[in-house]
Amino acid sequence: MDTPTPLFSLLCFFLFSLFLGEEQHVVEGSRVWTFGFRPKMLFVFGDSYADTGNNRKALASSWKLPYGITFPGKPAGRFSDGRVLTDFIAGYLGIKTPVPYRYRKELGGRLKYGLNFAYGGTGVFDTPAPEPNMTTQIDFLQQLLNDSVYSKRALKTSVALVSLAGNDYSNYIATNGSTAGFPAFIGRVVNQLKVNLKRIHNLGVRKIAASALQPLGCLPQSTAQFSFEQCNESENALVGLHNQLLAQAVNDLNKETNSSSFFVLDMYNAFWNVFNQKQAHQVSPTFVNPFEPCCVGVSAAFSCGSVDENGVKQYTLCSNPKSKFFWDTVHPTEQGWRAVYSTPALQSSLKQFW
């Protein structure tokens, strides 16, 4: 592509800034728009890595203190101290963070930016979380099309983020799934994810980003047994199989549709870029011990946000969430997500939106 002239770049920057809402201030840097595709809406499906407030307040820790203390300053349904993956990707696209599906009526004026259908704790299959799995989340978008809230034509200007962070696998282990049967189950999960991705595309969404699995063996819930000093490599080996099958599925979908509509967000290497402190793309924080979380329960019976019957806190909180990559035993801090977003691995993946 020819190098843009300074005048063209200045014009693009001006036009881009017109579309920036307050949410986009979280993203450093900008892109030069071309005269090709520019997304106007973002639809989000998946789990707690992408959920911005769909889970019911009575059930989810994301609505309890100290969640949300960095942004917006109180619990607001994000599974972090602040912003999550969805916020950073929306900022990258120059779109306001799409509102949670549960607030679609109260915040109807924001539907033009898309919607977030992700629910924390869910997967492609049912999990213990009493919330809609991914198939049902896609049903919600289908119903909105049926009700003419959106049109297929409008969806041609949209993109989708599909987050799958491992709840299906946690449920498999919790329900005494066998080690020998794990590879076959991974195949089932990826096959169902492939069905979901194709269905989103058939509804009219133009570009679909499916997140690769992050290194599950490096989450604090796994590294705790090693005093937060090393990862569980057995778990990461299974993650490798999932990501290999996902890449194959995405490649197959692009061949079937004769397009480049589907791509993978390289969460695995993005997390490792941070763990290895190799932020070459932009300046990112160095985390002294990236596997140690900021907020943890005082014992195995409690978790971040837990209180006892007298309302007494049963968790400990670090003095500075910005110094920690992980917020709790599963989810990154806002600073952690910022670091992931800034990695060469994720920045390279994000370019496929265009």
Short mmCIF file of C-alpha atoms in Angstrom, two decimals:
data_model
loop_
_atom_site.label_atom_id
_atom_site.label_comp_id
_atom_site.label_asym_id
_atom_site.label_seq_id
_atom_site.Cartn_x
_atom_site.Cartn_y
_atom_site.Cartn_z
CA MET A 1 0.00 0.00 0.00
CA ASP A 2 1.30 3.50 -0.87
CA THR A 3 2.47 5.67 1.98
CA PRO A 4 -0.26 8.18 2.93
CA THR A 5 0.52 11.87 2.46
CA PRO A 6 0.75 14.01 5.60
CA LEU A 7 -2.44 15.86 4.58
CA PHE A 8 -4.31 12.57 4.11
CA SER A 9 -3.08 11.28 7.47
CA LEU A 10 -4.18 14.49 9.18
CA LEU A 11 -7.64 14.26 7.59
CA CYS A 12 -7.96 10.62 8.65
CA PHE A 13 -6.92 11.47 12.19
CA PHE A 14 -9.55 14.22 12.31
CA LEU A 15 -12.30 11.93 11.05
CA PHE A 16 -11.22 9.15 13.41
CA SER A 17 -11.31 11.49 16.41
CA LEU A 18 -14.91 12.42 15.62
CA PHE A 19 -15.95 8.84 16.32
CA LEU A 20 -14.08 8.50 19.59
CA GLY A 21 -16.22 8.29 22.74
CA GLU A 22 -14.95 8.40 26.28
CA GLU A 23 -14.36 4.63 26.28
CA GLN A 24 -11.79 4.93 23.49
CA HIS A 25 -9.39 6.93 25.66
CA VAL A 26 -8.16 3.61 27.06
CA VAL A 27 -6.41 2.76 23.80
CA GLU A 28 -3.08 4.26 22.94
CA GLY A 29 -2.22 4.96 19.32
CA SER A 30 -4.42 5.06 16.25
CA ARG A 31 -4.78 3.67 12.78
CA VAL A 32 -4.92 5.40 9.42
CA TRP A 33 -8.28 4.60 7.84
CA THR A 34 -8.29 3.49 4.23
CA PHE A 35 -11.22 3.87 1.87
CA GLY A 36 -12.07 0.22 2.39
CA PHE A 37 -14.10 -1.45 5.12
CA ARG A 38 -14.53 0.46 8.39
CA PRO A 39 -16.67 -1.27 11.02
CA LYS A 40 -19.48 0.68 12.65
CA MET A 41 -20.74 -1.94 15.10
CA LEU A 42 -19.16 -4.53 17.40
CA PHE A 43 -21.04 -7.60 18.58
CA VAL A 44 -19.53 -9.62 21.41
CA PHE A 45 -20.18 -13.22 22.38
CA GLY A 46 -18.61 -15.41 25.02
CA ASP A 47 -17.62 -15.26 28.65
CA SER A 48 -16.11 -13.20 31.47
CA TYR A 49 -13.09 -12.11 29.45
CA ALA A 50 -15.52 -10.09 27.33
CA ASP A 51 -18.60 -9.56 29.56
CA THR A 52 -19.19 -5.92 30.50
CA GLY A 53 -22.24 -6.39 32.73
CA ASN A 54 -24.66 -9.10 31.57
CA ASN A 55 -24.46 -11.42 34.56
CA ARG A 56 -27.17 -11.11 37.18
CA LYS A 57 -26.15 -8.94 40.11
CA ALA A 58 -27.29 -11.45 42.72
CA LEU A 59 -25.08 -14.19 41.30
CA ALA A 60 -21.86 -12.69 39.96
CA SER A 61 -18.77 -11.52 41.83
CA SER A 62 -18.33 -8.87 39.13
CA TRP A 63 -21.07 -6.84 40.85
CA LYS A 64 -19.32 -6.93 44.23
CA LEU A 65 -16.55 -4.80 45.68
CA PRO A 66 -13.66 -4.55 44.97
CA TYR A 67 -14.48 -5.27 41.29
CA GLY A 68 -14.57 -2.07 39.25
CA ILE A 69 -12.50 0.01 41.66
CA THR A 70 -10.22 1.31 38.89
CA PHE A 71 -13.01 1.81 36.33
CA PRO A 72 -15.69 3.02 36.69
CA GLY A 73 -14.89 3.31 40.40
CA LYS A 74 -17.51 0.82 41.59
CA PRO A 75 -18.69 -2.68 40.64
CA ALA A 76 -20.29 -2.54 37.18
CA GLY A 77 -20.31 -6.13 35.95
CA ARG A 78 -16.77 -6.41 34.56
CA PHE A 79 -14.66 -9.27 35.90
CA SER A 80 -11.69 -7.05 36.69
CA ASP A 81 -10.77 -3.91 38.58
CA GLY A 82 -11.53 -1.97 35.41
CA ARG A 83 -11.73 -2.33 31.65
CA VAL A 84 -11.59 -5.70 29.91
CA LEU A 85 -10.76 -7.07 26.45
CA THR A 86 -13.99 -5.78 24.89
CA ASP A 87 -13.20 -2.19 25.88
CA PHE A 88 -9.75 -2.28 24.31
CA ILE A 89 -10.94 -3.86 21.07
CA ALA A 90 -13.80 -1.38 20.78
CA GLY A 91 -11.28 1.40 21.27
CA TYR A 92 -9.04 -0.05 18.59
CA LEU A 93 -11.98 -0.06 16.19
CA GLY A 94 -12.97 3.49 17.08
CA ILE A 95 -16.36 2.32 18.35
CA LYS A 96 -17.91 3.02 21.74
CA THR A 97 -17.92 -0.06 23.94
CA PRO A 98 -21.17 -1.88 23.09
CA VAL A 99 -23.65 -1.99 25.95
CA PRO A 100 -24.55 -5.29 27.63
CA TYR A 101 -27.56 -7.06 26.14
CA ARG A 102 -29.41 -6.82 29.46
CA TYR A 103 -29.44 -3.00 29.11
CA ARG A 104 -30.55 -2.92 25.46
CA LYS A 105 -33.88 -1.24 26.33
CA GLU A 106 -32.58 1.25 28.87
CA LEU A 107 -29.70 2.29 26.59
CA GLY A 108 -31.39 1.91 23.22
CA GLY A 109 -29.56 4.92 21.83
CA ARG A 110 -26.31 2.98 22.03
CA LEU A 111 -27.47 0.02 19.92
CA LYS A 112 -25.97 1.66 16.85
CA TYR A 113 -22.54 0.64 18.21
CA GLY A 114 -23.54 -3.03 18.54
CA LEU A 115 -24.27 -5.16 21.60
CA ASN A 116 -22.40 -7.32 24.06
CA PHE A 117 -24.03 -10.75 24.49
CA ALA A 118 -21.19 -12.27 26.55
CA TYR A 119 -22.02 -13.76 29.96
CA GLY A 120 -19.35 -14.59 32.54
CA GLY A 121 -18.95 -18.26 33.35
CA THR A 122 -20.44 -19.57 30.12
CA GLY A 123 -19.08 -21.67 27.26
CA VAL A 124 -20.15 -23.18 23.97
CA PHE A 125 -21.92 -25.85 26.04
CA ASP A 126 -23.83 -25.46 29.29
CA THR A 127 -21.74 -24.88 32.42
CA PRO A 128 -22.70 -24.49 36.10
CA ALA A 129 -23.21 -20.76 35.45
CA PRO A 130 -26.99 -20.27 35.12
CA GLU A 131 -26.56 -17.97 32.14
CA PRO A 132 -27.03 -18.36 28.35
CA ASN A 133 -24.43 -20.41 26.52
CA MET A 134 -22.99 -19.15 23.24
CA THR A 135 -25.69 -20.73 21.09
CA THR A 136 -28.37 -18.87 23.06
CA GLN A 137 -26.34 -15.65 22.88
CA ILE A 138 -26.42 -15.91 19.09
CA ASP A 139 -30.16 -16.62 19.32
CA PHE A 140 -30.49 -13.19 20.96
CA LEU A 141 -28.96 -11.50 17.91
CA GLN A 142 -31.13 -13.59 15.61
CA GLN A 143 -34.23 -12.43 17.50
CA LEU A 144 -33.16 -8.79 17.22
CA LEU A 145 -32.89 -9.30 13.45
CA ASN A 146 -36.33 -10.91 13.40
CA ASP A 147 -37.70 -7.93 15.34
CA SER A 148 -36.04 -5.48 12.92
CA VAL A 149 -33.92 -3.94 15.66
CA TYR A 150 -31.04 -4.62 13.26
CA SER A 151 -31.08 -5.40 9.55
CA LYS A 152 -28.83 -7.75 7.61
CA ARG A 153 -27.68 -4.76 5.61
CA ALA A 154 -26.63 -2.95 8.79
CA LEU A 155 -24.76 -6.02 9.99
CA LYS A 156 -22.59 -5.85 6.88
CA THR A 157 -20.86 -2.93 8.63
CA SER A 158 -20.28 -4.95 11.82
CA VAL A 159 -17.59 -7.15 13.29
CA ALA A 160 -17.73 -9.68 16.11
CA LEU A 161 -15.50 -10.68 19.01
CA VAL A 162 -16.00 -14.27 20.17
CA SER A 163 -14.33 -15.06 23.48
CA LEU A 164 -13.81 -18.62 24.69
CA ALA A 165 -11.59 -18.58 27.77
CA GLY A 166 -11.95 -22.13 29.06
CA ASN A 167 -15.18 -22.55 31.04
CA ASP A 168 -16.11 -25.66 29.06
CA TYR A 169 -12.84 -27.24 30.12
CA SER A 170 -13.21 -26.22 33.76
CA ASN A 171 -16.64 -27.85 33.74
CA TYR A 172 -15.24 -30.99 32.11
CA ILE A 173 -12.72 -31.34 34.94
CA ALA A 174 -15.30 -30.49 37.63
CA THR A 175 -17.63 -33.21 36.33
CA ASN A 176 -14.86 -35.82 36.53
CA GLY A 177 -14.10 -35.97 32.83
CA SER A 178 -11.31 -38.43 32.12
CA THR A 179 -7.80 -37.45 31.11
CA ALA A 180 -7.97 -39.92 28.24
CA GLY A 181 -11.15 -38.31 26.97
CA PHE A 182 -9.88 -34.74 27.12
CA PRO A 183 -8.55 -34.52 23.52
CA ALA A 184 -11.86 -35.76 22.12
CA PHE A 185 -13.74 -33.25 24.25
CA ILE A 186 -11.51 -30.46 22.97
CA GLY A 187 -12.49 -31.54 19.47
CA ARG A 188 -16.18 -31.28 20.40
CA VAL A 189 -15.71 -27.80 21.85
CA VAL A 190 -13.91 -26.50 18.77
CA ASN A 191 -16.44 -28.12 16.43
CA GLN A 192 -19.28 -26.38 18.26
CA LEU A 193 -17.34 -23.12 18.21
CA LYS A 194 -16.93 -23.52 14.45
CA VAL A 195 -20.71 -23.93 14.09
CA ASN A 196 -21.21 -20.77 16.15
CA LEU A 197 -18.75 -18.73 14.11
CA LYS A 198 -20.38 -19.76 10.85
CA ARG A 199 -23.80 -18.91 12.20
CA ILE A 200 -22.69 -15.40 13.23
CA HIS A 201 -21.32 -14.92 9.71
CA ASN A 202 -24.56 -16.15 8.16
CA LEU A 203 -26.47 -13.51 10.12
CA GLY A 204 -24.50 -10.91 8.19
CA VAL A 205 -21.52 -10.00 10.41
CA ARG A 206 -18.63 -9.19 8.11
CA LYS A 207 -15.54 -10.00 10.20
CA ILE A 208 -15.33 -12.39 13.14
CA ALA A 209 -12.43 -12.63 15.57
CA ALA A 210 -12.26 -15.82 17.64
CA SER A 211 -9.96 -15.65 20.64
CA ALA A 212 -7.39 -18.39 20.97
CA LEU A 213 -7.16 -19.88 24.45
CA GLN A 214 -4.79 -18.10 26.79
CA PRO A 215 -2.25 -20.32 28.63
CA LEU A 216 -4.69 -21.78 31.17
CA GLY A 217 -1.84 -23.39 33.06
CA CYS A 218 -0.52 -19.92 33.91
CA LEU A 219 -3.69 -18.62 35.55
CA PRO A 220 -3.29 -18.09 39.31
CA GLN A 221 -5.82 -20.88 39.97
CA SER A 222 -3.20 -23.21 38.46
CA THR A 223 0.03 -21.52 39.57
CA ALA A 224 -1.05 -21.29 43.24
CA GLN A 225 0.19 -24.85 43.80
CA PHE A 226 3.63 -23.63 42.69
CA SER A 227 3.53 -20.52 44.91
CA PHE A 228 2.68 -18.48 41.78
CA GLU A 229 6.16 -19.13 40.41
CA GLN A 230 5.54 -21.43 37.43
CA CYS A 231 2.84 -22.64 35.07
CA ASN A 232 1.17 -26.03 34.81
CA GLU A 233 2.61 -27.31 31.54
CA SER A 234 0.18 -30.22 31.29
CA GLU A 235 -2.71 -27.78 31.08
CA ASN A 236 -0.87 -25.66 28.54
CA ALA A 237 -0.30 -28.71 26.34
CA LEU A 238 -4.07 -29.19 26.13
CA VAL A 239 -4.43 -25.51 25.32
CA GLY A 240 -2.04 -26.06 22.44
CA LEU A 241 -4.33 -28.74 20.99
CA HIS A 242 -7.36 -26.45 21.28
CA ASN A 243 -5.56 -23.60 19.52
CA GLN A 244 -4.30 -25.89 16.77
CA LEU A 245 -7.81 -27.17 16.08
CA LEU A 246 -9.21 -23.62 16.23
CA ALA A 247 -6.72 -22.38 13.63
CA GLN A 248 -7.68 -25.29 11.39
CA ALA A 249 -11.40 -24.58 11.87
CA VAL A 250 -10.96 -20.89 11.00
CA ASN A 251 -8.96 -21.81 7.91
CA ASP A 252 -11.70 -24.21 6.84
CA LEU A 253 -14.39 -21.56 7.34
CA ASN A 254 -12.51 -19.07 5.18
CA LYS A 255 -12.19 -21.69 2.44
CA GLU A 256 -15.88 -22.64 2.68
CA THR A 257 -16.97 -19.01 2.41
CA ASN A 258 -14.26 -18.03 -0.07
CA SER A 259 -13.40 -15.12 2.19
CA SER A 260 -11.11 -13.86 4.94
CA SER A 261 -14.04 -13.20 7.27
CA PHE A 262 -12.73 -15.35 10.13
CA PHE A 263 -9.51 -14.96 12.06
CA VAL A 264 -7.93 -15.88 15.39
CA LEU A 265 -6.91 -13.42 18.09
CA ASP A 266 -3.59 -14.77 19.34
CA MET A 267 -4.32 -14.58 23.05
CA TYR A 268 -1.89 -17.39 23.81
CA ASN A 269 1.22 -15.60 22.56
CA ALA A 270 -0.09 -12.22 23.73
CA PHE A 271 -0.18 -13.51 27.31
CA TRP A 272 3.28 -15.02 26.88
CA ASN A 273 4.60 -11.75 25.44
CA VAL A 274 3.58 -10.14 28.72
CA PHE A 275 4.88 -12.95 30.92
CA ASN A 276 8.22 -12.79 29.11
CA GLN A 277 8.20 -8.96 29.31
CA LYS A 278 8.70 -8.56 25.56
CA GLN A 279 6.54 -5.56 24.81
CA ALA A 280 8.15 -4.30 21.63
CA HIS A 281 5.06 -2.70 20.06
CA GLN A 282 4.34 -0.11 22.73
CA VAL A 283 5.51 0.76 26.20
CA SER A 284 3.84 -1.65 28.63
CA PRO A 285 4.29 -2.29 32.32
CA THR A 286 6.59 -4.91 33.72
CA PHE A 287 4.91 -7.10 36.31
CA VAL A 288 7.30 -8.35 38.99
CA ASN A 289 5.42 -11.60 39.44
CA PRO A 290 2.80 -11.88 36.67
CA PHE A 291 1.27 -15.08 38.06
CA GLU A 292 0.37 -13.65 41.47
CA PRO A 293 -3.11 -12.04 41.62
CA CYS A 294 -4.07 -8.77 43.25
CA CYS A 295 -7.27 -9.99 44.92
CA VAL A 296 -7.64 -13.42 46.56
CA GLY A 297 -9.78 -15.08 49.19
CA VAL A 298 -8.32 -15.52 52.65
CA SER A 299 -8.67 -19.28 52.24
CA ALA A 300 -9.75 -21.82 49.61
CA ALA A 301 -13.34 -21.39 50.80
CA PHE A 302 -13.41 -17.74 49.72
CA SER A 303 -12.59 -15.72 46.63
CA CYS A 304 -12.17 -12.09 45.59
CA GLY A 305 -15.25 -10.19 46.71
CA SER A 306 -16.32 -12.72 49.36
CA VAL A 307 -17.76 -11.57 52.67
CA ASP A 308 -18.91 -13.65 55.64
CA GLU A 309 -22.39 -13.69 57.18
CA ASN A 310 -21.55 -10.49 59.07
CA GLY A 311 -20.42 -8.67 55.92
CA VAL A 312 -16.75 -8.87 56.90
CA LYS A 313 -14.36 -9.08 53.93
CA GLN A 314 -12.84 -12.50 53.38
CA TYR A 315 -10.31 -11.49 50.75
CA THR A 316 -7.04 -9.60 50.56
CA LEU A 317 -6.33 -6.83 48.09
CA CYS A 318 -2.98 -5.59 46.79
CA SER A 319 -2.13 -1.93 47.33
CA ASN A 320 -1.80 -1.12 43.63
CA PRO A 321 -3.75 -3.10 40.98
CA LYS A 322 -1.61 -1.49 38.27
CA SER A 323 1.35 -3.47 39.57
CA LYS A 324 -0.40 -6.80 38.96
CA PHE A 325 -1.19 -8.62 35.73
CA PHE A 326 -3.94 -10.75 37.26
CA TRP A 327 -6.82 -9.27 39.21
CA ASP A 328 -8.19 -12.51 40.68
CA THR A 329 -7.38 -16.17 40.11
CA VAL A 330 -8.62 -16.09 36.49
CA HIS A 331 -8.96 -12.56 35.14
CA PRO A 332 -6.39 -9.88 34.27
CA THR A 333 -6.43 -6.41 35.76
CA GLU A 334 -7.17 -3.45 33.50
CA GLN A 335 -3.41 -2.90 33.39
CA GLY A 336 -2.99 -6.56 32.48
CA TRP A 337 -5.48 -6.23 29.61
CA ARG A 338 -3.71 -3.07 28.47
CA ALA A 339 -0.45 -4.99 28.35
CA VAL A 340 -2.06 -7.86 26.41
CA TYR A 341 -3.62 -5.40 23.97
CA SER A 342 -0.24 -3.72 23.40
CA THR A 343 1.67 -6.90 22.56
CA PRO A 344 2.99 -7.60 19.05
CA ALA A 345 0.96 -10.82 19.02
CA LEU A 346 -2.39 -9.12 19.56
CA GLN A 347 -1.65 -6.04 17.50
CA SER A 348 -0.78 -8.27 14.55
CA SER A 349 -4.04 -10.21 15.01
CA LEU A 350 -6.16 -7.06 15.24
CA LYS A 351 -5.00 -5.84 11.82
CA GLN A 352 -7.12 -8.61 10.31
CA PHE A 353 -10.26 -6.63 11.15
CA TRP A 354 -9.56 -4.48 8.07
#
